[in-house]
GROMACS .gro file of C-alpha atoms in nm:
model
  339
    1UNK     CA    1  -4.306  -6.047   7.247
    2UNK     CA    2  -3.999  -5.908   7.032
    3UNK     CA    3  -4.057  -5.784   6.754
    4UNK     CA    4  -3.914  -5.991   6.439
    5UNK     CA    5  -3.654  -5.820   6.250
    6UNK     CA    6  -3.819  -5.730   5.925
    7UNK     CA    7  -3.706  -5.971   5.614
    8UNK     CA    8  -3.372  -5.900   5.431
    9UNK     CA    9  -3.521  -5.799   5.100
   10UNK     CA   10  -3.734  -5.522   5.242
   11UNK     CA   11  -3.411  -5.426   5.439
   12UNK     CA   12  -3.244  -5.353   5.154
   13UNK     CA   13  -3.516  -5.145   4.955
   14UNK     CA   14  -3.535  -4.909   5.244
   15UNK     CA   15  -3.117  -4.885   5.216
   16UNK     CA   16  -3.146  -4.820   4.841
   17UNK     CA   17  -3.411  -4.548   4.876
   18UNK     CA   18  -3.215  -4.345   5.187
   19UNK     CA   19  -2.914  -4.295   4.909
   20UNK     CA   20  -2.901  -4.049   4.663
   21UNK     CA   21  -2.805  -4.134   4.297
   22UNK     CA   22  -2.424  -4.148   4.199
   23UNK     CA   23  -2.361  -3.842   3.984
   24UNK     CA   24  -2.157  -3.955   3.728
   25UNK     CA   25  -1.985  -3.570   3.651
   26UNK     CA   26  -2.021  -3.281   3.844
   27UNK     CA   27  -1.677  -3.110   3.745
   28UNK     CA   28  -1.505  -2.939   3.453
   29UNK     CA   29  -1.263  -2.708   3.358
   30UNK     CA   30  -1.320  -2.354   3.341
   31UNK     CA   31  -1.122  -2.143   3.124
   32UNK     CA   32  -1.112  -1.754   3.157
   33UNK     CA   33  -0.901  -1.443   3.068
   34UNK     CA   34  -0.646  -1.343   3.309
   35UNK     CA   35  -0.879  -1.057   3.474
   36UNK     CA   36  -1.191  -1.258   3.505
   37UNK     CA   37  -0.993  -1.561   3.622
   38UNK     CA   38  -0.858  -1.383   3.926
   39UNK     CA   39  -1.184  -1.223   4.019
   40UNK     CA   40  -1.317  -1.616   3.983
   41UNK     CA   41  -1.021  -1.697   4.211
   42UNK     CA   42  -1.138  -1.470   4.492
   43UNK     CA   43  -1.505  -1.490   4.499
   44UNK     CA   44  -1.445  -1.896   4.519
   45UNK     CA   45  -1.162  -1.865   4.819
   46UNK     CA   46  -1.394  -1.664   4.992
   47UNK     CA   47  -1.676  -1.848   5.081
   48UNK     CA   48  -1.897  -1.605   5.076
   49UNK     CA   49  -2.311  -1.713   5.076
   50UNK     CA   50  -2.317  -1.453   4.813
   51UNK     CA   51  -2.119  -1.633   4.590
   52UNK     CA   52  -2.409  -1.708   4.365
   53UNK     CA   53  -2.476  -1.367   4.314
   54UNK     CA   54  -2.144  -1.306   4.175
   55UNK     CA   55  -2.109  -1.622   3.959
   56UNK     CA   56  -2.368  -1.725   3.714
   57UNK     CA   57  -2.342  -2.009   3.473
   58UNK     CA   58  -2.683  -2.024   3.206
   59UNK     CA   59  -2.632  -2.296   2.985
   60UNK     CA   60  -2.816  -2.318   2.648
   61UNK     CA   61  -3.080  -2.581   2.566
   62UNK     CA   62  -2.789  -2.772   2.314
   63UNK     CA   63  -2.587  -2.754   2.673
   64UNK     CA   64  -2.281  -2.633   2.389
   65UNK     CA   65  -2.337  -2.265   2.461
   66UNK     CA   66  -2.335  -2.081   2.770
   67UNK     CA   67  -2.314  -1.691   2.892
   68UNK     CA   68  -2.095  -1.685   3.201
   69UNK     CA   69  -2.155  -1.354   3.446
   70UNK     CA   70  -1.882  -1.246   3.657
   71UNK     CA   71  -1.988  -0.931   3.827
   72UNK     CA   72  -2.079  -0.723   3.582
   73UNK     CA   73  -1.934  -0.844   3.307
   74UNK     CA   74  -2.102  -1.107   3.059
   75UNK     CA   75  -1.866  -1.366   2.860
   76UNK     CA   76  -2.012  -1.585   2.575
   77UNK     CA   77  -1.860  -1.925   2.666
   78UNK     CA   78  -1.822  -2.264   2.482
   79UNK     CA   79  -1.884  -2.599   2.589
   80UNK     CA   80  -1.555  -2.808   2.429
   81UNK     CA   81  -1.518  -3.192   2.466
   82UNK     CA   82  -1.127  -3.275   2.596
   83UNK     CA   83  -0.906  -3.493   2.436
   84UNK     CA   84  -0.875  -3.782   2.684
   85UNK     CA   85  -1.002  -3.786   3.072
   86UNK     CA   86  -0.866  -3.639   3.324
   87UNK     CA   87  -0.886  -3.774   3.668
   88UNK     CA   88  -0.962  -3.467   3.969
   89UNK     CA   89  -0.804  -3.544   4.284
   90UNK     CA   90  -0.857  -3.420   4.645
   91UNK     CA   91  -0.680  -3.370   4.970
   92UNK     CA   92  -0.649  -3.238   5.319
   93UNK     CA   93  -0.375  -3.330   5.459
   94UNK     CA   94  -0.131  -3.326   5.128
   95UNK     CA   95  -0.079  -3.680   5.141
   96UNK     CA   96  -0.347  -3.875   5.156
   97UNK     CA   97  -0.565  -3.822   4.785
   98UNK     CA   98  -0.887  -3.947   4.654
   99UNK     CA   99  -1.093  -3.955   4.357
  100UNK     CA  100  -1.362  -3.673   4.345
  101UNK     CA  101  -1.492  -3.697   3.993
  102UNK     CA  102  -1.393  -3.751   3.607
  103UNK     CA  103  -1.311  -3.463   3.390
  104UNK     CA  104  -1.395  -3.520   3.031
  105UNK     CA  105  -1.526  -3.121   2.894
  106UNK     CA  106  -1.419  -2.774   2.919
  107UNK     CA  107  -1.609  -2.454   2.922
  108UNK     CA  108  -1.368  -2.205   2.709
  109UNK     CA  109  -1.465  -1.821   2.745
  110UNK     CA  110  -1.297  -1.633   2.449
  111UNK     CA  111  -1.201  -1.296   2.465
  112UNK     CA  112  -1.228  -1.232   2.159
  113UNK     CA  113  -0.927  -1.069   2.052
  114UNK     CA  114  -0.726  -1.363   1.901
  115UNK     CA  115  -0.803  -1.429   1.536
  116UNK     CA  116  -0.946  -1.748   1.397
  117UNK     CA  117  -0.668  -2.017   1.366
  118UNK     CA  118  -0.872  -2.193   1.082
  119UNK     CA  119  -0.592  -2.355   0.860
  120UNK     CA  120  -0.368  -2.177   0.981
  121UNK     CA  121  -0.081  -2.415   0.926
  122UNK     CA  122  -0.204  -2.400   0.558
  123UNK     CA  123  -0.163  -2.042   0.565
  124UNK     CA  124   0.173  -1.992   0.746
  125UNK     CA  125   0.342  -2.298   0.566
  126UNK     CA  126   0.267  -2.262   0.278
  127UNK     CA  127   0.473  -2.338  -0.063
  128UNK     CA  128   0.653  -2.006  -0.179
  129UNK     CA  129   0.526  -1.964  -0.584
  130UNK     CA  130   0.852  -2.021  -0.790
  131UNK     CA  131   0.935  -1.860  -1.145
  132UNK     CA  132   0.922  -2.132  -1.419
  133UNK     CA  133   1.169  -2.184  -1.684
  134UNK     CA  134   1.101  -2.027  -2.014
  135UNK     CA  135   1.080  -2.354  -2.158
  136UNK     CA  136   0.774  -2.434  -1.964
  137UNK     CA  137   0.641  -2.071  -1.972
  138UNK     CA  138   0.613  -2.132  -2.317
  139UNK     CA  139   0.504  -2.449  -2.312
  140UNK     CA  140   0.201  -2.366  -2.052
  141UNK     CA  141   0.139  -2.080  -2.294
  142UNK     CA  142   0.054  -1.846  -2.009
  143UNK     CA  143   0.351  -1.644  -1.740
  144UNK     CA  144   0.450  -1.845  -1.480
  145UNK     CA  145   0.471  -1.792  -1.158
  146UNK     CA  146   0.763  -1.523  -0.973
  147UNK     CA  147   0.916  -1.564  -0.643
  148UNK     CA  148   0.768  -1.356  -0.372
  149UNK     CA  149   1.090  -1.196  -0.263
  150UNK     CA  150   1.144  -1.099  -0.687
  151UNK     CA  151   0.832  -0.937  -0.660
  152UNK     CA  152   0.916  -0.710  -0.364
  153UNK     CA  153   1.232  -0.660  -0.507
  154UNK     CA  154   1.086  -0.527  -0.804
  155UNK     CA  155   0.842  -0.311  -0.629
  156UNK     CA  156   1.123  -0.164  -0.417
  157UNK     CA  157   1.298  -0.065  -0.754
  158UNK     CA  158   0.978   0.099  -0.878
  159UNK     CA  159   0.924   0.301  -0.587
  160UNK     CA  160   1.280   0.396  -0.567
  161UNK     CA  161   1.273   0.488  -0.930
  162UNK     CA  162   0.925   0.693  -0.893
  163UNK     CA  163   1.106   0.897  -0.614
  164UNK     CA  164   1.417   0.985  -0.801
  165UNK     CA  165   1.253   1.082  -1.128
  166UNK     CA  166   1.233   1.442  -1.241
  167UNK     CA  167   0.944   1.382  -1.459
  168UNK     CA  168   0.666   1.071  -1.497
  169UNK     CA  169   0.421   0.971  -1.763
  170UNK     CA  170   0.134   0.724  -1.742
  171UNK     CA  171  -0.134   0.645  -1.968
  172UNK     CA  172  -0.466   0.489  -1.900
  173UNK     CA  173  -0.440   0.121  -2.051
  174UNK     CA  174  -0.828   0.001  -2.163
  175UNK     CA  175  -0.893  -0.372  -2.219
  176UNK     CA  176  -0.923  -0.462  -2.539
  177UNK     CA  177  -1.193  -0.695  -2.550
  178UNK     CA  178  -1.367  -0.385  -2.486
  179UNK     CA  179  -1.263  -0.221  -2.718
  180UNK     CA  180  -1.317  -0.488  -2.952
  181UNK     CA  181  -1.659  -0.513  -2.862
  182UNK     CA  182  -1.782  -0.167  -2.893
  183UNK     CA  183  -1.575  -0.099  -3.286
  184UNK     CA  184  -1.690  -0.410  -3.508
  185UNK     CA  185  -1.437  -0.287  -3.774
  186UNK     CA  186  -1.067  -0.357  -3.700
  187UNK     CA  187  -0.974   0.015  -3.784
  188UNK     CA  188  -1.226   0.282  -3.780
  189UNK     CA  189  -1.268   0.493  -4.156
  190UNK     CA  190  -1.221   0.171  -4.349
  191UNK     CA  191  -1.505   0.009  -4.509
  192UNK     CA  192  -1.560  -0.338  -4.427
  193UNK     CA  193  -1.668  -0.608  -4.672
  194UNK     CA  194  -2.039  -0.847  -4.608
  195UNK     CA  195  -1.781  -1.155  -4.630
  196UNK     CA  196  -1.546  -1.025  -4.326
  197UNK     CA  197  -1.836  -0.864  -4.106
  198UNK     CA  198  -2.017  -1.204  -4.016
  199UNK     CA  199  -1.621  -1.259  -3.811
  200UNK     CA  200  -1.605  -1.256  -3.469
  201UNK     CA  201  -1.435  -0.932  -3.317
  202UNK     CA  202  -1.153  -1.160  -3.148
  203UNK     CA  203  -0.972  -1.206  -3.536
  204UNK     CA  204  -0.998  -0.820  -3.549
  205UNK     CA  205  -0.806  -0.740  -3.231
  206UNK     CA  206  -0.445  -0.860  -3.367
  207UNK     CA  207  -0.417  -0.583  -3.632
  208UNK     CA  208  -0.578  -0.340  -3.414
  209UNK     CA  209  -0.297  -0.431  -3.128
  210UNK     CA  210  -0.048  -0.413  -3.402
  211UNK     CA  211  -0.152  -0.072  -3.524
  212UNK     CA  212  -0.195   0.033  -3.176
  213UNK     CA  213   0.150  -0.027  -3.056
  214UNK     CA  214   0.256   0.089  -3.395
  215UNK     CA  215   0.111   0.442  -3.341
  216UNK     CA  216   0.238   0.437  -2.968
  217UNK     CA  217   0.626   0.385  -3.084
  218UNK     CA  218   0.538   0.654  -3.305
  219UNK     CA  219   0.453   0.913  -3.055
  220UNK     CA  220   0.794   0.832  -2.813
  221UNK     CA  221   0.986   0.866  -3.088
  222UNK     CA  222   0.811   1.211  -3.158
  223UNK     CA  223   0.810   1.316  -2.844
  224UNK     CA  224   1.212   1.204  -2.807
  225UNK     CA  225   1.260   1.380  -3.102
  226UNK     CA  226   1.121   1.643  -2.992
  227UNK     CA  227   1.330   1.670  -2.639
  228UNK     CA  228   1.675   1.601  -2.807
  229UNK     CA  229   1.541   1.887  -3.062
  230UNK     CA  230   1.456   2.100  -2.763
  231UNK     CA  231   1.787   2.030  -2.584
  232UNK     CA  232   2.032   2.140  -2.831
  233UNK     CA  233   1.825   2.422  -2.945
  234UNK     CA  234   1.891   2.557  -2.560
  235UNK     CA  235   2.254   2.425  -2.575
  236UNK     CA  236   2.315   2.636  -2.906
  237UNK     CA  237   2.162   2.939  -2.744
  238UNK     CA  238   2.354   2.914  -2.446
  239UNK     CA  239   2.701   2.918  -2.669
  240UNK     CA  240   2.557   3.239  -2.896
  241UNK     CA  241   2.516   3.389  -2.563
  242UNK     CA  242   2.819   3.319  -2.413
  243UNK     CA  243   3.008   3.441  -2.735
  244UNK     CA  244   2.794   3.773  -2.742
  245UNK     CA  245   2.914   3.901  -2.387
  246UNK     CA  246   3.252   3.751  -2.437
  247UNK     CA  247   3.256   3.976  -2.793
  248UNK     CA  248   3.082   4.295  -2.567
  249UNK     CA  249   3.356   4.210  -2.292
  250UNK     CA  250   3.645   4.281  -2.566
  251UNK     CA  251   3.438   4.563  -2.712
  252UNK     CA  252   3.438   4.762  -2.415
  253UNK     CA  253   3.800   4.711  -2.361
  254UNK     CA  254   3.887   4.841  -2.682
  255UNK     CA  255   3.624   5.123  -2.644
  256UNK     CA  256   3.802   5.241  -2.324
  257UNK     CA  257   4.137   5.229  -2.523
  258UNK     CA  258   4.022   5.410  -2.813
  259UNK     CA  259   3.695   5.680  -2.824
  260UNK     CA  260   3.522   5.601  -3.171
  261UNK     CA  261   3.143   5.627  -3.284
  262UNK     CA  262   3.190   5.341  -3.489
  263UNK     CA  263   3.296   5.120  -3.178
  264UNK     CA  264   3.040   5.295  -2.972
  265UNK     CA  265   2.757   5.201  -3.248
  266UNK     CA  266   2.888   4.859  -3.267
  267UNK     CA  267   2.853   4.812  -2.856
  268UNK     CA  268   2.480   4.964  -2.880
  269UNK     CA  269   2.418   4.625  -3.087
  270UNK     CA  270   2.582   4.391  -2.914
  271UNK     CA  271   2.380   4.540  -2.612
  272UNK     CA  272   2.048   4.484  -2.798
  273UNK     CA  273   2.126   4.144  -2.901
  274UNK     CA  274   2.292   4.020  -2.564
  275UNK     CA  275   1.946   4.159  -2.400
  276UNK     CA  276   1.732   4.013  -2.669
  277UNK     CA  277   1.901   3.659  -2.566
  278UNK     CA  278   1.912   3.761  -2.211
  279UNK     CA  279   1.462   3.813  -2.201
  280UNK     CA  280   1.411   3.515  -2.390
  281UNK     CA  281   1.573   3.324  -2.142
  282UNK     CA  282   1.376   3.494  -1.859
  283UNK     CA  283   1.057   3.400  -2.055
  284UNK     CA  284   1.154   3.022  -2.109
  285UNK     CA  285   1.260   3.014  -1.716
  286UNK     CA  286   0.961   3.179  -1.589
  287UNK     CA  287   0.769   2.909  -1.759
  288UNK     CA  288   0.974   2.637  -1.641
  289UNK     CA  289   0.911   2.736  -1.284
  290UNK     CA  290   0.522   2.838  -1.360
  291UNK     CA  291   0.523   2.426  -1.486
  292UNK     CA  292   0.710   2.338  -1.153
  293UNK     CA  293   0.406   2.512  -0.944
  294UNK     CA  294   0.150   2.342  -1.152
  295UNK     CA  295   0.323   1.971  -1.063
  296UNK     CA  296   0.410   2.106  -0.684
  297UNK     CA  297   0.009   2.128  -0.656
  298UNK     CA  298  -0.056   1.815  -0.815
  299UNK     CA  299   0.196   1.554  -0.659
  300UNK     CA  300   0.125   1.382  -0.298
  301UNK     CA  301   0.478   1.219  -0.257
  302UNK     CA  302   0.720   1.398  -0.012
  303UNK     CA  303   0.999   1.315  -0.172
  304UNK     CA  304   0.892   1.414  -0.506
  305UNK     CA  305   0.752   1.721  -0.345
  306UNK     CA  306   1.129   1.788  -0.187
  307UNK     CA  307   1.329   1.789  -0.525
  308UNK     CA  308   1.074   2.002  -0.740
  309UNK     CA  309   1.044   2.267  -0.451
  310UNK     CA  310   1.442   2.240  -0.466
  311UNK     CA  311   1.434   2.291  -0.870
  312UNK     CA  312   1.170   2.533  -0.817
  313UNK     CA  313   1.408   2.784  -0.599
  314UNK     CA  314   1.643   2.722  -0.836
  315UNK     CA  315   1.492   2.824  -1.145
  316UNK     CA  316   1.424   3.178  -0.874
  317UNK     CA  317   1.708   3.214  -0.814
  318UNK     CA  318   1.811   3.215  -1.188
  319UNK     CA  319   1.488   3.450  -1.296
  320UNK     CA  320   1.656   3.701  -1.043
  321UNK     CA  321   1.979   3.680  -1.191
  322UNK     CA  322   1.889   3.728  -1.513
  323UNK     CA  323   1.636   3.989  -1.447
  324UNK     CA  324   1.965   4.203  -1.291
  325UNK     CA  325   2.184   4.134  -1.570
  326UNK     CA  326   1.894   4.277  -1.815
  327UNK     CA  327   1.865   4.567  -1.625
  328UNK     CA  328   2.225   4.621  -1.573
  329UNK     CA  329   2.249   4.568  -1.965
  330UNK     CA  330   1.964   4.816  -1.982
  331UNK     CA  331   2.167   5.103  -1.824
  332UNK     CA  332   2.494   5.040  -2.021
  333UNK     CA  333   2.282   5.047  -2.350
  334UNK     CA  334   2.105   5.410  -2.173
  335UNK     CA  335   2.491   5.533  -2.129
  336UNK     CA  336   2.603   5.461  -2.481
  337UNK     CA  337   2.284   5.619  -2.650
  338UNK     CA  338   2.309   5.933  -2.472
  339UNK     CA  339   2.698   5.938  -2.539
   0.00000   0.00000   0.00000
């Protein structure tokens, strides 16, 4: 006897336990740096059995992080979920395609040289600060706001004033809630009532501001005073100078004309003065130049650095010239004594 076929319902349980389960994503995309995506490239187009050796994918327990191993070198690598699917496609003969699987993640391996791009639209595009009116300035009761480009402008101007200046002066500015805090009297040496020391030190800092600045105006003034004083002292010496060897010039003119003690006698002390004026404006140049080595030490700018070394073989350059016109002075005075 044949054997009967077996029913149609145990027919198809054997079918359905012969096939595997569908997967339902086996690909993604796998981005690299240039280098390591190359050597990728070749270990895949090569076939090799060892390519397991060479490629290693250990995904973290999350399945968000991964470390990828190409050779020898180890990338960190981030699981990334793509904006919309993408369908992968497959052929052999370049025109007939099918469907291999849907793509719907990305593994990204960073580099790690590009910086984080975390608002960075926020950053780039951001609104410019403008300078308010002085209506509103006033108004807000606090500065407003300056253009960027003002401020570099300004900063430019500094710098290029710094480097161009002969001389600078800075003081160290304290705040003066500090201040405020450590005097509890307004201004130190007066004697402060019971009724005004319960106050808070904040109603004592106006006058103290006021004398402050006060006593600062003070001092520029001085110390302008002082320069214009210094100035035309110098100025005035200069002239007598100038008028002593012009008056010695004619002297000896008339001396070689004429042979007479009382011209001779007369030279002798324009010779003493002339040299008198002549060393006191060797001493006030040597310390001019013994100032200029002090700064030279002190300053770090170049350009700075460049002018006072220039004023500095200046002011040389005039020590020599008056230290030969003393002793030239020197000798005449030697020649008339003797005569």
């Amino acid at each position: 006897m044949a054997k009967m076929p077996p029913p149609r319902a145990e027919m198809s349980e054997n079918h359905d336990d012969d096939e595997l389960p569908p997967e339902l994503e086996n690909q993604f995309i796998l981005r690299l740096p240039p280098e390591q995506a190359s050597r990728v490239r070749q270990i895949i187009r090569s076939g090799n059995a060892a390519m397991r050796e060479r490629l290693k994918i250990d995904l973290s327990p999350d399945a968000r992080h991964a470390v990828l191993q190409v050779d020898d070198v180890s990338l960190s690598a981030r699981v990334v979920d793509l904006p919309c699917v993408i369908g992968s496609l497959k052929t052999h003969d370049r025109k007939t395609f099918y469907k291999t699987a849907d793509i719907s993640q990305m593994l990204v391996c960073s580099h790690g040289i590009t910086p984080p791009l975390k608002n960075v639209r926020k950053k780039r595009f951001r609104k410019p600060t403008r300078k308010l009116p002085d209506g509103k300035q006033s108004e807000g009761g606090c500065g407003g706001y300056v253009d960027s480009k003002d401020v570099e402008k300004e900063v430019k101007r500094l710098l290029r004033s710094d480097a161009e200046a002969i001389s600078s002066r800075w003081e160290i500015a304290v705040d003066d809630e500090t201040k405020a805090v450590q005097s509890p009297a307004c201004i130190p040496g007066l004697p402060v009532p019971t009724e005004i020391s319960g106050h808070s030190s904040s109603e004592c800092a106006v006058p103290q501001n006021t004398f402050r600045d006060s006593s600062r105006q003070d001092d520029n003034q001085e110390k302008d005073e002082d320069e214009f004083r210094d100035s035309s002292q110098e100025d005035g010496e200069e002239e007598e100078e100038d008028d002593l060897e012009r008056e010695l010039q004619t002297k000896f003119i008339e001396f070689s004309l004429c042979e007479a003690n009382e011209g001779r006698s007369s030279i002798i002390l324009e010779i003493q003065k002339l040299i008198h004026y002549k060393e006191k404006k060797l001493q006030k140049i040597q310390g001019k130049a013994r100032r200029q080595k002090d700064l030279l030490r002190k300053l770090e700018n170049l350009t700075l650095k460049s002018h006072f070394q220039s004023e500095l073989e200046q002011l040389k350059l005039q020590e020599k010239q008056k230290y030969e016109q003393i002793i030239f002075l020197q000798e005449q005075l030697k020649y008339f004594v003797k005569k």
